[in-house]
PDB file of C-alpha atoms in Angstrom:
ATOM      1  CA  LEU A   1      18.982-168.746  68.633  1.00 60.00           C
ATOM      2  CA  TRP A   2      22.180-170.706  69.318  1.00 60.00           C
ATOM      3  CA  GLY A   3      23.842-169.097  66.322  1.00 69.00           C
ATOM      4  CA  GLN A   4      22.872-165.631  67.506  1.00 68.00           C
ATOM      5  CA  LEU A   5      24.272-166.367  70.951  1.00 65.00           C
ATOM      6  CA  ALA A   6      27.526-167.549  69.404  1.00 64.00           C
ATOM      7  CA  PHE A   7      27.958-164.249  67.614  1.00 78.00           C
ATOM      8  CA  ASN A   8      26.653-162.111  70.456  1.00 77.00           C
ATOM      9  CA  PRO A   9      26.646-163.711  73.921  1.00 74.00           C
ATOM     10  CA  GLU A  10      25.458-160.403  75.390  1.00 80.00           C
ATOM     11  CA  ARG A  11      22.024-160.646  73.808  1.00 78.00           C
ATOM     12  CA  THR A  12      19.225-159.970  76.265  1.00 82.00           C
ATOM     13  CA  ALA A  13      16.816-162.615  77.464  1.00 80.00           C
ATOM     14  CA  GLU A  14      13.926-160.626  75.998  1.00 82.00           C
ATOM     15  CA  SER A  15      15.413-160.637  72.503  1.00 81.00           C
ATOM     16  CA  LEU A  16      15.979-164.383  72.673  1.00 77.00           C
ATOM     17  CA  CYS A  17      12.442-165.028  73.932  1.00 83.00           C
ATOM     18  CA  ARG A  18      10.703-162.743  71.454  1.00 83.00           C
ATOM     19  CA  PRO A  19      10.378-165.496  68.785  1.00 84.00           C
ATOM     20  CA  ILE A  20       8.069-167.264  71.244  1.00 85.00           C
ATOM     21  CA  GLN A  21       5.565-164.459  70.737  1.00 87.00           C
ATOM     22  CA  LYS A  22       5.563-165.004  66.983  1.00 87.00           C
ATOM     23  CA  ARG A  23       5.473-168.806  67.016  1.00 89.00           C
ATOM     24  CA  MET A  24       3.163-169.303  69.986  1.00 92.00           C
ATOM     25  CA  GLY A  25       0.833-166.391  69.389  1.00 92.00           C
ATOM     26  CA  ILE A  26       0.949-165.177  72.998  1.00 92.00           C
ATOM     27  CA  THR A  27       1.692-161.731  74.381  1.00 89.00           C
ATOM     28  CA  ASP A  28       3.160-162.667  77.772  1.00 91.00           C
ATOM     29  CA  TYR A  29       6.088-164.472  76.211  1.00 90.00           C
ATOM     30  CA  MET A  30       8.642-163.659  78.945  1.00 92.00           C
ATOM     31  CA  ALA A  31       6.521-165.257  81.666  1.00 94.00           C
ATOM     32  CA  PHE A  32       5.893-168.259  79.423  1.00 94.00           C
ATOM     33  CA  SER A  33       9.629-168.600  78.835  1.00 92.00           C
ATOM     34  CA  LYS A  34      10.241-168.756  82.600  1.00 94.00           C
ATOM     35  CA  LEU A  35       7.649-171.504  83.002  1.00 96.00           C
ATOM     36  CA  TRP A  36       9.159-173.455  80.106  1.00 95.00           C
ATOM     37  CA  LYS A  37      12.644-173.038  81.543  1.00 94.00           C
ATOM     38  CA  LYS A  38      11.580-174.326  84.960  1.00 96.00           C
ATOM     39  CA  ALA A  39       9.927-177.400  83.451  1.00 97.00           C
ATOM     40  CA  SER A  40      12.930-178.133  81.228  1.00 95.00           C
ATOM     41  CA  GLY A  41      15.339-177.711  84.140  1.00 96.00           C
ATOM     42  CA  MET A  42      14.000-180.680  86.076  1.00 97.00           C
ATOM     43  CA  ILE A  43      15.767-183.289  83.940  1.00 96.00           C
ATOM     44  CA  SER A  44      19.049-181.396  84.271  1.00 96.00           C
ATOM     45  CA  LEU A  45      18.601-181.460  88.031  1.00 97.00           C
ATOM     46  CA  VAL A  46      17.982-185.215  88.052  1.00 98.00           C
ATOM     47  CA  ASN A  47      21.156-185.735  86.003  1.00 97.00           C
ATOM     48  CA  CYS A  48      23.197-183.993  88.693  1.00 97.00           C
ATOM     49  CA  VAL A  49      22.546-186.794  91.180  1.00 97.00           C
ATOM     50  CA  HIS A  50      22.048-189.632  88.686  1.00 97.00           C
ATOM     51  CA  TRP A  51      24.941-189.521  86.256  1.00 97.00           C
ATOM     52  CA  HIS A  52      26.125-191.641  83.330  1.00 94.00           C
ATOM     53  CA  ASP A  53      28.927-190.564  81.029  1.00 90.00           C
ATOM     54  CA  TYR A  54      27.423-191.462  77.658  1.00 87.00           C
ATOM     55  CA  ASP A  55      24.132-190.686  76.000  1.00 84.00           C
ATOM     56  CA  PHE A  56      23.111-194.301  75.425  1.00 83.00           C
ATOM     57  CA  GLN A  57      23.643-195.118  79.105  1.00 89.00           C
ATOM     58  CA  TRP A  58      20.825-192.936  80.369  1.00 94.00           C
ATOM     59  CA  TYR A  59      17.590-191.678  78.822  1.00 94.00           C
ATOM     60  CA  PRO A  60      15.890-189.729  81.636  1.00 96.00           C
ATOM     61  CA  GLU A  61      12.688-189.035  79.700  1.00 95.00           C
ATOM     62  CA  GLY A  62      12.101-192.792  79.705  1.00 95.00           C
ATOM     63  CA  CYS A  63      13.913-193.691  82.940  1.00 96.00           C
ATOM     64  CA  CYS A  64      15.833-196.288  80.954  1.00 95.00           C
ATOM     65  CA  ARG A  65      19.288-197.110  79.639  1.00 92.00           C
ATOM     66  CA  PHE A  66      20.915-199.352  77.089  1.00 90.00           C
ATOM     67  CA  LEU A  67      23.172-202.088  78.426  1.00 87.00           C
ATOM     68  CA  HIS A  68      26.013-202.379  75.949  1.00 79.00           C
ATOM     69  CA  PRO A  69      26.777-205.710  74.254  1.00 78.00           C
ATOM     70  CA  PRO A  70      27.249-208.532  75.020  1.00 80.00           C
ATOM     71  CA  ILE A  71      23.941-207.867  76.812  1.00 78.00           C
ATOM     72  CA  GLY A  72      22.607-205.349  74.279  1.00 80.00           C
ATOM     73  CA  LYS A  73      19.263-204.627  75.909  1.00 87.00           C
ATOM     74  CA  LEU A  74      17.151-201.619  76.865  1.00 90.00           C
ATOM     75  CA  VAL A  75      16.303-201.763  80.576  1.00 93.00           C
ATOM     76  CA  PHE A  76      14.341-199.682  83.052  1.00 96.00           C
ATOM     77  CA  ALA A  77      16.499-197.860  85.610  1.00 97.00           C
ATOM     78  CA  ASP A  78      15.127-199.501  88.723  1.00 98.00           C
ATOM     79  CA  ILE A  79      15.465-198.530  92.371  1.00 98.00           C
ATOM     80  CA  ASN A  80      18.715-200.521  92.699  1.00 98.00           C
ATOM     81  CA  GLU A  81      20.257-198.441  89.929  1.00 97.00           C
ATOM     82  CA  PHE A  82      19.191-195.253  91.675  1.00 98.00           C
ATOM     83  CA  VAL A  83      20.831-196.408  94.907  1.00 98.00           C
ATOM     84  CA  SER A  84      24.159-197.225  93.225  1.00 97.00           C
ATOM     85  CA  CYS A  85      24.410-194.560  90.531  1.00 97.00           C
ATOM     86  CA  PRO A  86      27.078-191.853  91.033  1.00 96.00           C
ATOM     87  CA  SER A  87      26.453-188.121  90.890  1.00 96.00           C
ATOM     88  CA  MET A  88      27.839-185.788  88.242  1.00 96.00           C
ATOM     89  CA  PRO A  89      31.655-185.526  88.617  1.00 95.00           C
ATOM     90  CA  GLY A  90      33.097-182.148  89.487  1.00 93.00           C
ATOM     91  CA  THR A  91      29.874-180.815  90.981  1.00 93.00           C
ATOM     92  CA  PRO A  92      28.725-180.266  94.580  1.00 93.00           C
ATOM     93  CA  TYR A  93      26.006-182.908  94.210  1.00 95.00           C
ATOM     94  CA  LEU A  94      26.156-186.018  96.383  1.00 95.00           C
ATOM     95  CA  SER A  95      25.058-189.408  95.101  1.00 96.00           C
ATOM     96  CA  VAL A  96      22.579-191.489  97.066  1.00 97.00           C
ATOM     97  CA  MET A  97      25.328-193.799  98.316  1.00 95.00           C
ATOM     98  CA  GLU A  98      27.691-190.948  99.230  1.00 93.00           C
ATOM     99  CA  PHE A  99      24.994-189.219 101.196  1.00 94.00           C
ATOM    100  CA  CYS A 100      23.786-192.314 103.046  1.00 95.00           C
ATOM    101  CA  ARG A 101      27.270-193.488 103.978  1.00 91.00           C
ATOM    102  CA  ASN A 102      28.774-190.196 105.028  1.00 84.00           C
ATOM    103  CA  GLY A 103      26.162-187.479 104.880  1.00 72.00           C
ATOM    104  CA  LYS A 104      27.860-184.204 104.065  1.00 56.00           C
ATOM    105  CA  LYS A 105      31.182-185.653 105.308  1.00 52.00           C
ATOM    106  CA  SER A 106      31.758-187.487 102.047  1.00 47.00           C
ATOM    107  CA  GLY A 107      34.674-185.321 101.006  1.00 50.00           C
ATOM    108  CA  LYS A 108      32.606-182.506  99.577  1.00 56.00           C
ATOM    109  CA  ASP A 109      30.098-180.165 101.145  1.00 68.00           C
ATOM    110  CA  GLY A 110      27.339-180.748  98.707  1.00 85.00           C
ATOM    111  CA  ILE A 111      23.741-180.787  97.668  1.00 93.00           C
ATOM    112  CA  THR A 112      22.067-183.993  98.783  1.00 94.00           C
ATOM    113  CA  PRO A 113      19.650-186.239  96.864  1.00 96.00           C
ATOM    114  CA  VAL A 114      17.010-185.288  99.437  1.00 96.00           C
ATOM    115  CA  ASP A 115      17.600-181.621  98.617  1.00 96.00           C
ATOM    116  CA  VAL A 116      17.152-182.418  94.942  1.00 97.00           C
ATOM    117  CA  SER A 117      14.032-184.481  95.630  1.00 98.00           C
ATOM    118  CA  HIS A 118      12.407-181.615  97.491  1.00 98.00           C
ATOM    119  CA  GLN A 119      13.435-179.111  94.846  1.00 98.00           C
ATOM    120  CA  LEU A 120      11.967-181.288  92.095  1.00 98.00           C
ATOM    121  CA  ARG A 121       8.687-181.614  93.979  1.00 98.00           C
ATOM    122  CA  HIS A 122       8.490-177.858  94.496  1.00 98.00           C
ATOM    123  CA  MET A 123       9.291-177.133  90.833  1.00 98.00           C
ATOM    124  CA  ALA A 124       6.829-179.706  89.493  1.00 98.00           C
ATOM    125  CA  GLU A 125       3.968-178.607  91.719  1.00 98.00           C
ATOM    126  CA  ASP A 126       4.615-174.957  90.859  1.00 98.00           C
ATOM    127  CA  VAL A 127       4.583-175.694  87.124  1.00 98.00           C
ATOM    128  CA  ILE A 128       1.357-177.705  87.299  1.00 98.00           C
ATOM    129  CA  ARG A 129      -0.328-175.075  89.456  1.00 98.00           C
ATOM    130  CA  LYS A 130       0.545-172.338  86.953  1.00 97.00           C
ATOM    131  CA  LEU A 131      -0.623-174.477  84.040  1.00 97.00           C
ATOM    132  CA  GLU A 132      -3.974-175.225  85.632  1.00 97.00           C
ATOM    133  CA  THR A 133      -4.701-171.766  87.011  1.00 96.00           C
ATOM    134  CA  ASP A 134      -3.423-169.725  84.083  1.00 95.00           C
ATOM    135  CA  TRP A 135      -1.755-171.013  80.927  1.00 95.00           C
ATOM    136  CA  GLU A 136      -4.069-173.918  80.079  1.00 95.00           C
ATOM    137  CA  ARG A 137      -7.102-171.682  80.578  1.00 94.00           C
ATOM    138  CA  ARG A 138      -6.035-169.110  78.029  1.00 92.00           C
ATOM    139  CA  THR A 139      -7.874-168.959  74.729  1.00 90.00           C
ATOM    140  CA  GLU A 140      -5.014-167.293  72.849  1.00 88.00           C
ATOM    141  CA  GLY A 141      -2.153-169.146  71.240  1.00 91.00           C
ATOM    142  CA  THR A 142      -1.330-171.318  68.253  1.00 93.00           C
ATOM    143  CA  GLU A 143      -1.423-175.088  67.900  1.00 94.00           C
ATOM    144  CA  GLU A 144       2.294-175.101  68.688  1.00 94.00           C
ATOM    145  CA  TYR A 145       1.562-173.269  71.941  1.00 94.00           C
ATOM    146  CA  ARG A 146      -0.923-175.970  72.983  1.00 95.00           C
ATOM    147  CA  ALA A 147       1.556-178.699  72.094  1.00 95.00           C
ATOM    148  CA  THR A 148       4.249-176.973  74.150  1.00 96.00           C
ATOM    149  CA  LEU A 149       1.891-176.773  77.133  1.00 97.00           C
ATOM    150  CA  ALA A 150       1.454-180.545  76.891  1.00 97.00           C
ATOM    151  CA  ASP A 151       5.237-180.981  76.832  1.00 97.00           C
ATOM    152  CA  ILE A 152       5.608-178.761  79.894  1.00 97.00           C
ATOM    153  CA  ARG A 153       2.999-180.792  81.764  1.00 98.00           C
ATOM    154  CA  ALA A 154       4.823-183.992  80.834  1.00 97.00           C
ATOM    155  CA  MET A 155       8.075-182.687  82.307  1.00 98.00           C
ATOM    156  CA  ALA A 156       6.282-181.676  85.507  1.00 98.00           C
ATOM    157  CA  LEU A 157       4.742-185.138  85.863  1.00 98.00           C
ATOM    158  CA  LEU A 158       8.150-186.708  85.303  1.00 98.00           C
ATOM    159  CA  GLY A 159       9.666-184.374  87.901  1.00 98.00           C
ATOM    160  CA  MET A 160       7.155-185.590  90.481  1.00 98.00           C
ATOM    161  CA  TYR A 161       8.092-189.187  89.697  1.00 98.00           C
ATOM    162  CA  TYR A 162      11.810-188.565  90.106  1.00 98.00           C
ATOM    163  CA  SER A 163      11.225-186.622  93.308  1.00 98.00           C
ATOM    164  CA  ASP A 164       9.667-189.662  94.968  1.00 98.00           C
ATOM    165  CA  LYS A 165      12.069-192.170  93.414  1.00 98.00           C
ATOM    166  CA  LEU A 166      15.150-190.289  94.616  1.00 98.00           C
ATOM    167  CA  GLU A 167      13.834-190.026  98.163  1.00 98.00           C
ATOM    168  CA  ALA A 168      12.835-193.703  98.065  1.00 98.00           C
ATOM    169  CA  ALA A 169      16.383-194.614  96.964  1.00 98.00           C
ATOM    170  CA  VAL A 170      17.795-192.727  99.953  1.00 98.00           C
ATOM    171  CA  GLU A 171      15.484-194.525 102.386  1.00 98.00           C
ATOM    172  CA  LEU A 172      16.248-197.934 100.869  1.00 98.00           C
ATOM    173  CA  CYS A 173      19.986-197.263 100.949  1.00 98.00           C
ATOM    174  CA  ARG A 174      19.801-196.229 104.600  1.00 97.00           C
ATOM    175  CA  PHE A 175      17.924-199.418 105.420  1.00 97.00           C
ATOM    176  CA  ARG A 176      20.476-201.569 103.623  1.00 97.00           C
ATOM    177  CA  LEU A 177      23.302-199.919 105.525  1.00 96.00           C
ATOM    178  CA  ASP A 178      21.425-200.262 108.818  1.00 96.00           C
ATOM    179  CA  PRO A 179      18.834-203.101 108.821  1.00 95.00           C
ATOM    180  CA  HIS A 180      17.525-201.838 112.163  1.00 95.00           C
ATOM    181  CA  TYR A 181      16.220-198.750 110.350  1.00 95.00           C
ATOM    182  CA  GLU A 182      12.931-200.432 109.464  1.00 96.00           C
ATOM    183  CA  GLU A 183      11.185-197.084 109.161  1.00 97.00           C
ATOM    184  CA  GLY A 184      13.339-196.458 106.095  1.00 97.00           C
ATOM    185  CA  LYS A 185      12.003-199.551 104.373  1.00 97.00           C
ATOM    186  CA  ARG A 186       8.420-198.556 105.167  1.00 98.00           C
ATOM    187  CA  LYS A 187       8.987-195.029 103.862  1.00 98.00           C
ATOM    188  CA  CYS A 188      10.621-196.404 100.725  1.00 98.00           C
ATOM    189  CA  ILE A 189       7.652-198.641  99.926  1.00 98.00           C
ATOM    190  CA  VAL A 190       5.167-195.795 100.390  1.00 98.00           C
ATOM    191  CA  LEU A 191       7.229-193.509  98.163  1.00 98.00           C
ATOM    192  CA  LEU A 192       7.663-196.144  95.455  1.00 98.00           C
ATOM    193  CA  LYS A 193       3.942-196.888  95.362  1.00 98.00           C
ATOM    194  CA  ARG A 194       3.254-193.204  94.849  1.00 98.00           C
ATOM    195  CA  ALA A 195       6.028-193.032  92.251  1.00 98.00           C
ATOM    196  CA  ALA A 196       4.580-195.973  90.314  1.00 98.00           C
ATOM    197  CA  GLY A 197       1.260-194.167  90.061  1.00 98.00           C
ATOM    198  CA  GLU A 198       3.046-191.013  88.956  1.00 98.00           C
ATOM    199  CA  TRP A 199       4.938-192.934  86.280  1.00 98.00           C
ATOM    200  CA  SER A 200       1.698-194.358  84.882  1.00 98.00           C
ATOM    201  CA  THR A 201       0.191-190.866  84.786  1.00 98.00           C
ATOM    202  CA  TYR A 202       3.276-189.568  82.993  1.00 98.00           C
ATOM    203  CA  SER A 203       3.503-192.415  80.483  1.00 97.00           C
ATOM    204  CA  SER A 204      -0.178-192.230  79.547  1.00 97.00           C
ATOM    205  CA  HIS A 205       0.066-188.453  79.090  1.00 97.00           C
ATOM    206  CA  ALA A 206       3.232-188.766  76.989  1.00 95.00           C
ATOM    207  CA  MET A 207       1.727-191.469  74.791  1.00 93.00           C
ATOM    208  CA  ARG A 208      -1.269-189.243  74.067  1.00 94.00           C
ATOM    209  CA  ILE A 209       0.989-186.599  72.527  1.00 93.00           C
ATOM    210  CA  TYR A 210       3.835-188.688  71.078  1.00 91.00           C
ATOM    211  CA  LYS A 211       4.086-191.935  69.156  1.00 89.00           C
ATOM    212  CA  PRO A 212       6.571-194.542  70.380  1.00 88.00           C
ATOM    213  CA  GLN A 213       9.796-194.303  68.413  1.00 88.00           C
ATOM    214  CA  ARG A 214      13.063-196.077  67.766  1.00 87.00           C
ATOM    215  CA  LEU A 215      16.045-194.176  69.163  1.00 85.00           C
ATOM    216  CA  SER A 216      19.338-195.024  67.471  1.00 83.00           C
ATOM    217  CA  ARG A 217      21.503-194.274  70.507  1.00 81.00           C
ATOM    218  CA  LEU A 218      19.445-196.754  72.549  1.00 82.00           C
ATOM    219  CA  ARG A 219      19.215-199.227  69.634  1.00 80.00           C
ATOM    220  CA  SER A 220      15.671-199.816  70.782  1.00 84.00           C
ATOM    221  CA  TYR A 221      12.010-199.046  70.234  1.00 83.00           C
ATOM    222  CA  VAL A 222      10.901-196.901  73.179  1.00 89.00           C
ATOM    223  CA  ASP A 223       7.345-196.844  74.493  1.00 91.00           C
ATOM    224  CA  PHE A 224       7.118-195.282  77.951  1.00 93.00           C
ATOM    225  CA  SER A 225       4.035-197.306  78.835  1.00 94.00           C
ATOM    226  CA  MET A 226       6.014-200.536  78.509  1.00 93.00           C
ATOM    227  CA  PHE A 227       7.721-199.541  81.776  1.00 96.00           C
ATOM    228  CA  ASP A 228       4.481-199.166  83.764  1.00 97.00           C
ATOM    229  CA  ARG A 229       4.925-202.660  85.162  1.00 97.00           C
ATOM    230  CA  ALA A 230       8.629-202.031  85.836  1.00 97.00           C
ATOM    231  CA  ALA A 231       7.737-199.048  88.021  1.00 98.00           C
ATOM    232  CA  TRP A 232       5.622-201.333  90.208  1.00 98.00           C
ATOM    233  CA  LEU A 233       8.423-203.903  90.306  1.00 98.00           C
ATOM    234  CA  ASP A 234      10.423-201.290  92.258  1.00 98.00           C
ATOM    235  CA  VAL A 235       7.835-201.701  95.020  1.00 98.00           C
ATOM    236  CA  GLU A 236       8.363-205.462  94.999  1.00 98.00           C
ATOM    237  CA  ILE A 237      12.142-205.002  95.214  1.00 98.00           C
ATOM    238  CA  ALA A 238      11.725-202.900  98.352  1.00 98.00           C
ATOM    239  CA  GLU A 239       9.161-205.237  99.888  1.00 98.00           C
ATOM    240  CA  ALA A 240      11.516-208.209  99.389  1.00 96.00           C
ATOM    241  CA  GLU A 241      14.313-206.610 101.430  1.00 94.00           C
TER     242      GLU A 241
END
């Protein structure tokens, strides 16, 4: 598909999506493509407000990153990292810190982390609703189609996790900037508890369809379930404030 686009960037969406019909064994391939695109777009949206320059520095599917030597260790991206991480340069997206310090007066009229959080929640819930009421109930389709449905569900579960974690980071950042804003701390803890449950749901689902693997760019063996405890440690970080 990429090669065809390179030679003919004017190709229609239908012609690019038609191979789905052949590989997946479904007739409504355009609608399926839209669902797949929405699920895949959630990670791109997270990257807009949580940015690292290099591939090894951020693995969003595992909410982890590799700390370069002399440390040389794979670590979970905890709530502190979400508070401090910048947004994608050259875009209208505001980082958590930019937004909490200056709101939309940070030097760019942008899209806030709260906006992204709400958009992620809406996208994830819409994807899961369509899976449960339509696509997962269908009897047509190949084995590859069923595997792709599982991938789409995984991305939706991950989107729900990041929705709560981003909003929790905003509330924690606001509390740190203004310790009198105790409601922010309470909101953060509630959100992080929900996020920890969502992470466990995601990791268990992902481990049912994929084996843990060693990723060369992370120089590490990655098993999403090994971060289940780390997701709950975010709650303890907020409670200790």
